[in-house]
Short mmCIF file of N, CA, C and O in Angstrom, two decimals:
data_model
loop_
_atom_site.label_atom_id
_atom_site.label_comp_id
_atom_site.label_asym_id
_atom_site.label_seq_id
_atom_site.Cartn_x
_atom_site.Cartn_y
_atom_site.Cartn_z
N UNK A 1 74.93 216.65 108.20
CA UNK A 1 76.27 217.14 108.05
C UNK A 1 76.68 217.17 106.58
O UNK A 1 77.39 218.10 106.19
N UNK A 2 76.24 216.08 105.63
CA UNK A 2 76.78 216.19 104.62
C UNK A 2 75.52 215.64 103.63
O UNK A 2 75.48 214.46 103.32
N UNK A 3 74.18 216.91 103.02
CA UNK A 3 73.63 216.20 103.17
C UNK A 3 73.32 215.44 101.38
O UNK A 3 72.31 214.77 101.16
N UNK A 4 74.22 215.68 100.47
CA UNK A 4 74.60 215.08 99.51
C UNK A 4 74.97 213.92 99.57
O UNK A 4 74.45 213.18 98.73
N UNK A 5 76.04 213.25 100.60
CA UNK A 5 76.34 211.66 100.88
C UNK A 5 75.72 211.13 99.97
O UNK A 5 74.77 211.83 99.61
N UNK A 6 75.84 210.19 99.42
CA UNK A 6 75.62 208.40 99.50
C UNK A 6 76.18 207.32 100.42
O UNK A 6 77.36 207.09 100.69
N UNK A 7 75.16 206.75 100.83
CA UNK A 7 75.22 205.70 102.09
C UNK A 7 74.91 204.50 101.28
O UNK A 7 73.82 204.30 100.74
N UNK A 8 75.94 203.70 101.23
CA UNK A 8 76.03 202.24 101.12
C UNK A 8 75.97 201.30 102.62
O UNK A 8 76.84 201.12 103.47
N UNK A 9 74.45 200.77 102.50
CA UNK A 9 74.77 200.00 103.49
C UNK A 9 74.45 198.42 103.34
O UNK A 9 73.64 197.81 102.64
N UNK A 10 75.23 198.07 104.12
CA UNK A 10 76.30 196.58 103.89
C UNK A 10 75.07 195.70 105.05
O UNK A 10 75.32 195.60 106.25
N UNK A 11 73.61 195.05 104.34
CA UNK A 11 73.46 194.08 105.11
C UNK A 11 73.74 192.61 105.22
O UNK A 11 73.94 191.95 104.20
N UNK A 12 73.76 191.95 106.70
CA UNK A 12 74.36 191.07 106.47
C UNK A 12 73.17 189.93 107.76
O UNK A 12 72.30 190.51 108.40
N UNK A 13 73.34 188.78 107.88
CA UNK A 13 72.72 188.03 108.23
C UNK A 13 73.28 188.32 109.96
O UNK A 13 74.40 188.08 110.41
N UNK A 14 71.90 188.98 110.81
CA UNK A 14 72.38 189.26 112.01
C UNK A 14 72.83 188.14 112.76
O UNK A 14 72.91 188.48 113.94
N UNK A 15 73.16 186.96 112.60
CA UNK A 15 73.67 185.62 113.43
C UNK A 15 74.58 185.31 113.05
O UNK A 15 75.05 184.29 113.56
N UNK A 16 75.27 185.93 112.05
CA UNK A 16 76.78 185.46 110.95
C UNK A 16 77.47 187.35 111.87
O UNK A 16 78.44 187.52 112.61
N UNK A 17 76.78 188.02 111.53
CA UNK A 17 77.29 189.54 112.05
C UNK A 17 77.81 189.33 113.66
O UNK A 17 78.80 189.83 114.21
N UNK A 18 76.79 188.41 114.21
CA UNK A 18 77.36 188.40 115.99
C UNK A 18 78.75 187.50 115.61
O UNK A 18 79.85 188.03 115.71
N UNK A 19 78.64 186.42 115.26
CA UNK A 19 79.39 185.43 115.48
C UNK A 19 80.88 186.24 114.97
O UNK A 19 81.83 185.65 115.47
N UNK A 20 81.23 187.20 114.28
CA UNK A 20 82.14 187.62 113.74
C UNK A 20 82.44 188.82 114.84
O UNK A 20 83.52 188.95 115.41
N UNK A 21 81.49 189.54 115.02
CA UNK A 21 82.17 190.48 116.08
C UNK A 21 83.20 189.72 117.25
O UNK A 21 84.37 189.82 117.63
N UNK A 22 82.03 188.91 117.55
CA UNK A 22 82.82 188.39 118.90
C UNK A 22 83.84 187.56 118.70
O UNK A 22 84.38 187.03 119.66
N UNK A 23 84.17 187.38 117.67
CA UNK A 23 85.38 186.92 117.26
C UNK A 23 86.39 187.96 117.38
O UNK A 23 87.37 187.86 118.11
N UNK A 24 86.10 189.03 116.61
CA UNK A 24 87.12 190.20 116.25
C UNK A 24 87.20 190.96 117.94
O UNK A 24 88.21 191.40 118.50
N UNK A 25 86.06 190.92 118.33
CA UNK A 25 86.01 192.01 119.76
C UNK A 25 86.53 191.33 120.88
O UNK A 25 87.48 191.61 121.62
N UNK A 26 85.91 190.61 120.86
CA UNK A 26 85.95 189.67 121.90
C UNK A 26 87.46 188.94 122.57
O UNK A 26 88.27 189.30 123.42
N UNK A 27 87.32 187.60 121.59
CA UNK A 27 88.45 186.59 121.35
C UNK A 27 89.58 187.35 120.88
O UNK A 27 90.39 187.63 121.77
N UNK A 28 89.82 187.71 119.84
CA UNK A 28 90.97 188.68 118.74
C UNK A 28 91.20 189.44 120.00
O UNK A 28 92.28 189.13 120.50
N UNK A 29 90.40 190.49 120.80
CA UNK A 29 91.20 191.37 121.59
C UNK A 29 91.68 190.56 122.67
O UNK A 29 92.88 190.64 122.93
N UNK A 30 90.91 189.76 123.38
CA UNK A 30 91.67 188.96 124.46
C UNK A 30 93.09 188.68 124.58
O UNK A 30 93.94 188.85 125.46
N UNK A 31 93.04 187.95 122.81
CA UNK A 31 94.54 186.89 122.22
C UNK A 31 95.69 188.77 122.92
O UNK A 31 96.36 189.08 123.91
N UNK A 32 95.19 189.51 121.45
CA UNK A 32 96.74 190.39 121.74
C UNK A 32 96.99 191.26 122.77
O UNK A 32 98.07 191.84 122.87
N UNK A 33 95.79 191.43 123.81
CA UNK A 33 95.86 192.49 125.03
C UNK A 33 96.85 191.00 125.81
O UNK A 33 97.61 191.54 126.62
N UNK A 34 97.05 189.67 125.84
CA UNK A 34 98.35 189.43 127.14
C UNK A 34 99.45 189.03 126.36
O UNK A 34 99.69 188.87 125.16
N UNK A 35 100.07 188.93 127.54
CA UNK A 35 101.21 188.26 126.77
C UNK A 35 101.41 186.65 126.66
O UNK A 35 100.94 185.92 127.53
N UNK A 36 102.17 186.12 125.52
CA UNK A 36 103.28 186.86 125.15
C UNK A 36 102.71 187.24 123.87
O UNK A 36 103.56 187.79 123.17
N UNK A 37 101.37 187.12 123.24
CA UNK A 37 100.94 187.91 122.18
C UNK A 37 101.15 189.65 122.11
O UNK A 37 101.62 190.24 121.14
N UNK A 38 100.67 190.31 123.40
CA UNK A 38 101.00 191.37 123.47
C UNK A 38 102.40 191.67 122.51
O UNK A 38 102.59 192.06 121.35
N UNK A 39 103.55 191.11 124.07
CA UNK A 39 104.59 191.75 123.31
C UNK A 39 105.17 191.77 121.84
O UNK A 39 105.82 192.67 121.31
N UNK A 40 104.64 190.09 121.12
CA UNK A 40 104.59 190.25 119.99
C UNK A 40 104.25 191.71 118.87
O UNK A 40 104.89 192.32 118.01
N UNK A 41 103.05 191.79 119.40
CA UNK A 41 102.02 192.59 118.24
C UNK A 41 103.00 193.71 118.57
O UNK A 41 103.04 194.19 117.44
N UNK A 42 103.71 194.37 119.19
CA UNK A 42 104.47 195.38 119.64
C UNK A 42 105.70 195.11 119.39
O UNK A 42 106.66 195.68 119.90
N UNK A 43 105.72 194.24 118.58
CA UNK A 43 107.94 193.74 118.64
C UNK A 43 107.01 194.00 116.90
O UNK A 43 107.26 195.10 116.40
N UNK A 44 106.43 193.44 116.40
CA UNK A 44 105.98 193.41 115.13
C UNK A 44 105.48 194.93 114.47
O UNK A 44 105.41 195.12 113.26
N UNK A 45 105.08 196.17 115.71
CA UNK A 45 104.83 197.29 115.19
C UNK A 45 102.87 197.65 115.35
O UNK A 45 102.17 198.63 115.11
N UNK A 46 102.77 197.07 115.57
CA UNK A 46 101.29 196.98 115.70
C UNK A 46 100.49 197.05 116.89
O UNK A 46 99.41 196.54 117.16
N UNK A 47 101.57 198.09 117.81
CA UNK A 47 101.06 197.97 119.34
C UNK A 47 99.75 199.30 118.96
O UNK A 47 98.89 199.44 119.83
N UNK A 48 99.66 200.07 117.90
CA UNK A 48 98.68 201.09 118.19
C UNK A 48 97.37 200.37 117.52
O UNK A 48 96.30 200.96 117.58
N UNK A 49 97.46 198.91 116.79
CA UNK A 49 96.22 198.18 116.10
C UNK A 49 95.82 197.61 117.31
O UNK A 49 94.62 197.48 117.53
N UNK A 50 96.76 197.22 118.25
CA UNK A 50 95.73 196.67 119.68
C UNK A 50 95.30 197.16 120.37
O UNK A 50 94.39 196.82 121.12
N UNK A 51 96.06 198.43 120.26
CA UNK A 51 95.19 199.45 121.59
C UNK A 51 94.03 199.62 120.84
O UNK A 51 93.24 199.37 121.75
N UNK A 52 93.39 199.84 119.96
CA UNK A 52 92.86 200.41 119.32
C UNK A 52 91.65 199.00 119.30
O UNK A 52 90.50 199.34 119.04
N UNK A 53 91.84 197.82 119.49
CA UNK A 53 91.64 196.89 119.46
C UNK A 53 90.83 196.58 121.14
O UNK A 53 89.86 195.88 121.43
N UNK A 54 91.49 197.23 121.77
CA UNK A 54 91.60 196.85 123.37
C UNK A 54 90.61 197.77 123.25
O UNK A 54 89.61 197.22 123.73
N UNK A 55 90.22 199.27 122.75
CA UNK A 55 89.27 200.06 123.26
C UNK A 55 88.48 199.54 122.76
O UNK A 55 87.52 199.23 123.46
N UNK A 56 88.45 199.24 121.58
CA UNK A 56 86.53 198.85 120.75
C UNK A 56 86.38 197.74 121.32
O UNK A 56 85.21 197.69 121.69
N UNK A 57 86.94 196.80 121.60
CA UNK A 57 86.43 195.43 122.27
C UNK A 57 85.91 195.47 123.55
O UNK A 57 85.02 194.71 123.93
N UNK A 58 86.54 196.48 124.35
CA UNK A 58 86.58 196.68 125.69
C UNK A 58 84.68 196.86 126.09
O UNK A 58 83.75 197.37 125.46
N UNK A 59 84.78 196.15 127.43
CA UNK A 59 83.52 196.29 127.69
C UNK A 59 82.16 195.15 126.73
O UNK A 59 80.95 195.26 126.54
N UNK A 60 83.34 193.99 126.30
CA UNK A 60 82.06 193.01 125.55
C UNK A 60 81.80 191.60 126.59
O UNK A 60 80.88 190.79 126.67
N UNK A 61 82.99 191.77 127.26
CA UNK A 61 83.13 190.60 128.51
C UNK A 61 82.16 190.71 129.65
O UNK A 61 82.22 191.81 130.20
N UNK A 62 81.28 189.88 130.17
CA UNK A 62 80.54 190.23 131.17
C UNK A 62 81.57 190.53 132.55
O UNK A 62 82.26 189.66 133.08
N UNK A 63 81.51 191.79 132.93
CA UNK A 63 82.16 192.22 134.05
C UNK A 63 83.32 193.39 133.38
O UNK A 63 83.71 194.27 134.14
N UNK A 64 83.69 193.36 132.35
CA UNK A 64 84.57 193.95 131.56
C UNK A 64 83.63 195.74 132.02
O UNK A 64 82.56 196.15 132.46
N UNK A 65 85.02 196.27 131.53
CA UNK A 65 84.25 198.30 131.60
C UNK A 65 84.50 198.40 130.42
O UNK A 65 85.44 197.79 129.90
N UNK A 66 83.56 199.30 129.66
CA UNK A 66 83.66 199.26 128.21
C UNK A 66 84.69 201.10 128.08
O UNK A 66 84.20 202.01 128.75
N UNK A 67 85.69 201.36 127.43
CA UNK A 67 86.06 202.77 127.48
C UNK A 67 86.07 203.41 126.39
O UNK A 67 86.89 204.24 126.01
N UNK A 68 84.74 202.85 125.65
CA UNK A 68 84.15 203.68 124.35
C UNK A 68 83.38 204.96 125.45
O UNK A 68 83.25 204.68 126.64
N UNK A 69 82.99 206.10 125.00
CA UNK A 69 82.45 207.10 125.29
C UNK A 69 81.37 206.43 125.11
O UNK A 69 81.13 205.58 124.25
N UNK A 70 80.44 207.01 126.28
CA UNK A 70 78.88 206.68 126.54
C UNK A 70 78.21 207.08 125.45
O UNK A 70 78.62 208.11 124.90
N UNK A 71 77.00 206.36 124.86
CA UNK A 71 75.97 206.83 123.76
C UNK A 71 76.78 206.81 122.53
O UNK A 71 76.38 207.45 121.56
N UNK A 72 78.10 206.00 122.45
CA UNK A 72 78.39 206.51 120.87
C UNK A 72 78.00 205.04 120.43
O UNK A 72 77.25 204.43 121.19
N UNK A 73 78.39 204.49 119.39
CA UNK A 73 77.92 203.53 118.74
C UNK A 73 78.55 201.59 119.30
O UNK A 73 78.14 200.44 119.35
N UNK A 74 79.78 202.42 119.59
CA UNK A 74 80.75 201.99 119.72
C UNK A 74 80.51 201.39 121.29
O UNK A 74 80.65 200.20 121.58
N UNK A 75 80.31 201.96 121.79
CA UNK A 75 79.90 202.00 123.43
C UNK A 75 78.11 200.86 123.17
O UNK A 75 77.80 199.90 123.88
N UNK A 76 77.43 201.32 122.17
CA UNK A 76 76.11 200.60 122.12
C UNK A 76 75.93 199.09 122.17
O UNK A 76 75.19 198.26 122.69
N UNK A 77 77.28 199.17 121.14
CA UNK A 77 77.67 197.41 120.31
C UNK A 77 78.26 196.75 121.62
O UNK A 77 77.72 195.80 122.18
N UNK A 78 79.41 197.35 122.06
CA UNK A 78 79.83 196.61 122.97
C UNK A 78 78.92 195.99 124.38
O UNK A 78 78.98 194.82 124.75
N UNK A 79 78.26 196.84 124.88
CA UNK A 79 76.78 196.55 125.41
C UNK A 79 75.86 195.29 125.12
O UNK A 79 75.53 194.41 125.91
N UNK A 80 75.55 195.43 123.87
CA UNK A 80 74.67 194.25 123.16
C UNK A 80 75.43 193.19 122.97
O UNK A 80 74.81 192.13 122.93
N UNK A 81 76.71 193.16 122.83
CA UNK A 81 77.61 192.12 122.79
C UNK A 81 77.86 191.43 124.28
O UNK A 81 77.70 190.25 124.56
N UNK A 82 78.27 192.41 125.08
CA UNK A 82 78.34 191.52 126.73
C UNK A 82 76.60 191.02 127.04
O UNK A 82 76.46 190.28 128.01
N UNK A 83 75.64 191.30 126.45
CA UNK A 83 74.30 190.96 126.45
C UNK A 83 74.06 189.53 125.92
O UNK A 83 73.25 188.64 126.17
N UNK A 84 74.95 189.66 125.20
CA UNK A 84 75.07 187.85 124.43
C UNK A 84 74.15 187.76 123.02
O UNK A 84 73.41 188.69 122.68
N UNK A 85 74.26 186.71 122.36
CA UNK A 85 73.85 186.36 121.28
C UNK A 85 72.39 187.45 120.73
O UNK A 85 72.37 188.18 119.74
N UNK A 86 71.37 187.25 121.69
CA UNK A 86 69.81 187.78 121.39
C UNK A 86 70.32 189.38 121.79
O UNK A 86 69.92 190.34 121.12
N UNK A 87 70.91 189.49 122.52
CA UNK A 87 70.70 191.34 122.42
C UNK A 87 71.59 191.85 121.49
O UNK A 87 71.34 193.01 121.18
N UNK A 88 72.81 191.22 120.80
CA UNK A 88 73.80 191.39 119.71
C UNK A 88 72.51 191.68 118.76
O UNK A 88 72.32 192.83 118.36
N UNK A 89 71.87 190.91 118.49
CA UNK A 89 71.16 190.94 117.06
C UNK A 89 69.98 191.75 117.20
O UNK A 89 69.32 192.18 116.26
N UNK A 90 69.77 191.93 118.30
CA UNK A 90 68.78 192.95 118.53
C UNK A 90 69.22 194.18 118.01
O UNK A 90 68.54 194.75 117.15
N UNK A 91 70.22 194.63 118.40
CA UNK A 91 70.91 195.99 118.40
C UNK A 91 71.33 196.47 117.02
O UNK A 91 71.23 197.52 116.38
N UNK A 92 72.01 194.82 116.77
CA UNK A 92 72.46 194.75 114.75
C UNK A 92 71.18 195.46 114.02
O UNK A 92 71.29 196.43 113.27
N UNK A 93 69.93 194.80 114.37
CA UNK A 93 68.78 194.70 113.51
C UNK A 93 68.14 196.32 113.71
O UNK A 93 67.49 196.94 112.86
N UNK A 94 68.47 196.75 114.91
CA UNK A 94 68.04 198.27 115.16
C UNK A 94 69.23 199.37 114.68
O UNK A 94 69.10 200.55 114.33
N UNK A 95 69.80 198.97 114.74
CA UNK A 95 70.91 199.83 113.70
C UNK A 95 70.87 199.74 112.64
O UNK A 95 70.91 200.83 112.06
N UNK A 96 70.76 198.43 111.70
CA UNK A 96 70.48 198.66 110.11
C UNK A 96 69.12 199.48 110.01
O UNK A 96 69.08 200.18 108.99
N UNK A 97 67.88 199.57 110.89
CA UNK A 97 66.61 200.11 110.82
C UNK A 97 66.86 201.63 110.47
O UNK A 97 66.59 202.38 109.54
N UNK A 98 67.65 201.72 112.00
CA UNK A 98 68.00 203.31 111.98
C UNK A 98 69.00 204.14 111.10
O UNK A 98 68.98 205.36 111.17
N UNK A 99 69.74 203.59 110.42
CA UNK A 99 70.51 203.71 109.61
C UNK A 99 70.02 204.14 108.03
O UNK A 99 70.53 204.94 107.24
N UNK A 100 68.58 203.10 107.89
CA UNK A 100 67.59 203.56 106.75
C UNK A 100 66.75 204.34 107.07
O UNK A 100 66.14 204.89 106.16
N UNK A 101 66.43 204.64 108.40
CA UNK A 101 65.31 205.89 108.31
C UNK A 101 65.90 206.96 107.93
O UNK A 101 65.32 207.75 107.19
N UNK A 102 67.46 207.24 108.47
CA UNK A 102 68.06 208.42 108.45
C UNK A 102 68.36 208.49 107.12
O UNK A 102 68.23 209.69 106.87
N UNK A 103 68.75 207.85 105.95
CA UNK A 103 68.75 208.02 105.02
C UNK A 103 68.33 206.59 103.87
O UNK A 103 68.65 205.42 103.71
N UNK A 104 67.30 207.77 103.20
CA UNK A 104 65.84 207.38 103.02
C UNK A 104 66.28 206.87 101.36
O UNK A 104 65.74 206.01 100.67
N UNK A 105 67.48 207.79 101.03
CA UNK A 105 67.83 206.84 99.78
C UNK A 105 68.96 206.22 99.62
O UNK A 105 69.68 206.33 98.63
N UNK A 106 69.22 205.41 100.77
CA UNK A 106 69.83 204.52 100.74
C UNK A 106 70.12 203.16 99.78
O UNK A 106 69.14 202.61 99.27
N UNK A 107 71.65 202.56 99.50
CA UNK A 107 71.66 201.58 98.39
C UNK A 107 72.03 200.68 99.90
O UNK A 107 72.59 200.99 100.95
N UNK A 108 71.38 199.38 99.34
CA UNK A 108 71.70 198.41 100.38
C UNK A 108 72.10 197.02 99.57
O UNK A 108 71.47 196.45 98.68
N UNK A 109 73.22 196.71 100.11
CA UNK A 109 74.03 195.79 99.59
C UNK A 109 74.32 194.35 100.24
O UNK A 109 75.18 194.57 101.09
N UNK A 110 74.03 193.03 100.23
CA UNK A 110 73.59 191.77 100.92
C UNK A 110 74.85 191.32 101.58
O UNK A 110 75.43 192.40 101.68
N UNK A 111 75.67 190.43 102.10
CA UNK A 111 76.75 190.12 102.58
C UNK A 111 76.65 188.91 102.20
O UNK A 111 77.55 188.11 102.44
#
């Protein structure tokens, strides 16, 4: 699509990378999807950061439905995340892979 880009990509230690998603996806969406956090984040203005919050997280809970669109990335992570710890980092580690095949002159930057 753009095929001038520069791609900076941001690696980071795949067991520090899970532990933070599922913080942010996971836990973080849990807290503001009830109440009375909900109504907070929504008295405060920030009801479209949770929805937004509620979709990317959605689907990391075992039993949870994920309502990212099938095959996007977004939909992948959340997958490997309700998979738990070993398929999180599986998925991390195959995405930074695929990320450098596709572009081959890539700058990669440590976390």
């Amino acid at each position: 699509m753009y095929p001038d880009a520069k791609v900076v990509l941001t690696v980071r230690d795949p067991q520090k990378w899970f532990i933070s998603a599922h913080l942010l996806y996971d836990q973080l969406n849990s807290l503001v999807a009830h109440f009375p956090c909900s109504l907070f984040v929504r008295l405060i203005g920030w009801g479209t950061v949770a929805a937004y919050l509620r979709q990317e997280g959605s689907g990391t809970r075992e039993g949870s439905t994920p309502e990212t669109a099938v095959g996007t990335l977004n939909h992948r992570m959340s997958q490997a995340l309700r998979g738990g710890e070993h398929e999180a980092e599986k998925f991390f580690l195959a995405h930074t892979e695929e990320v450098g095949v596709r572009n081959p002159t890539i700058t990669k930057s440590n976390y």
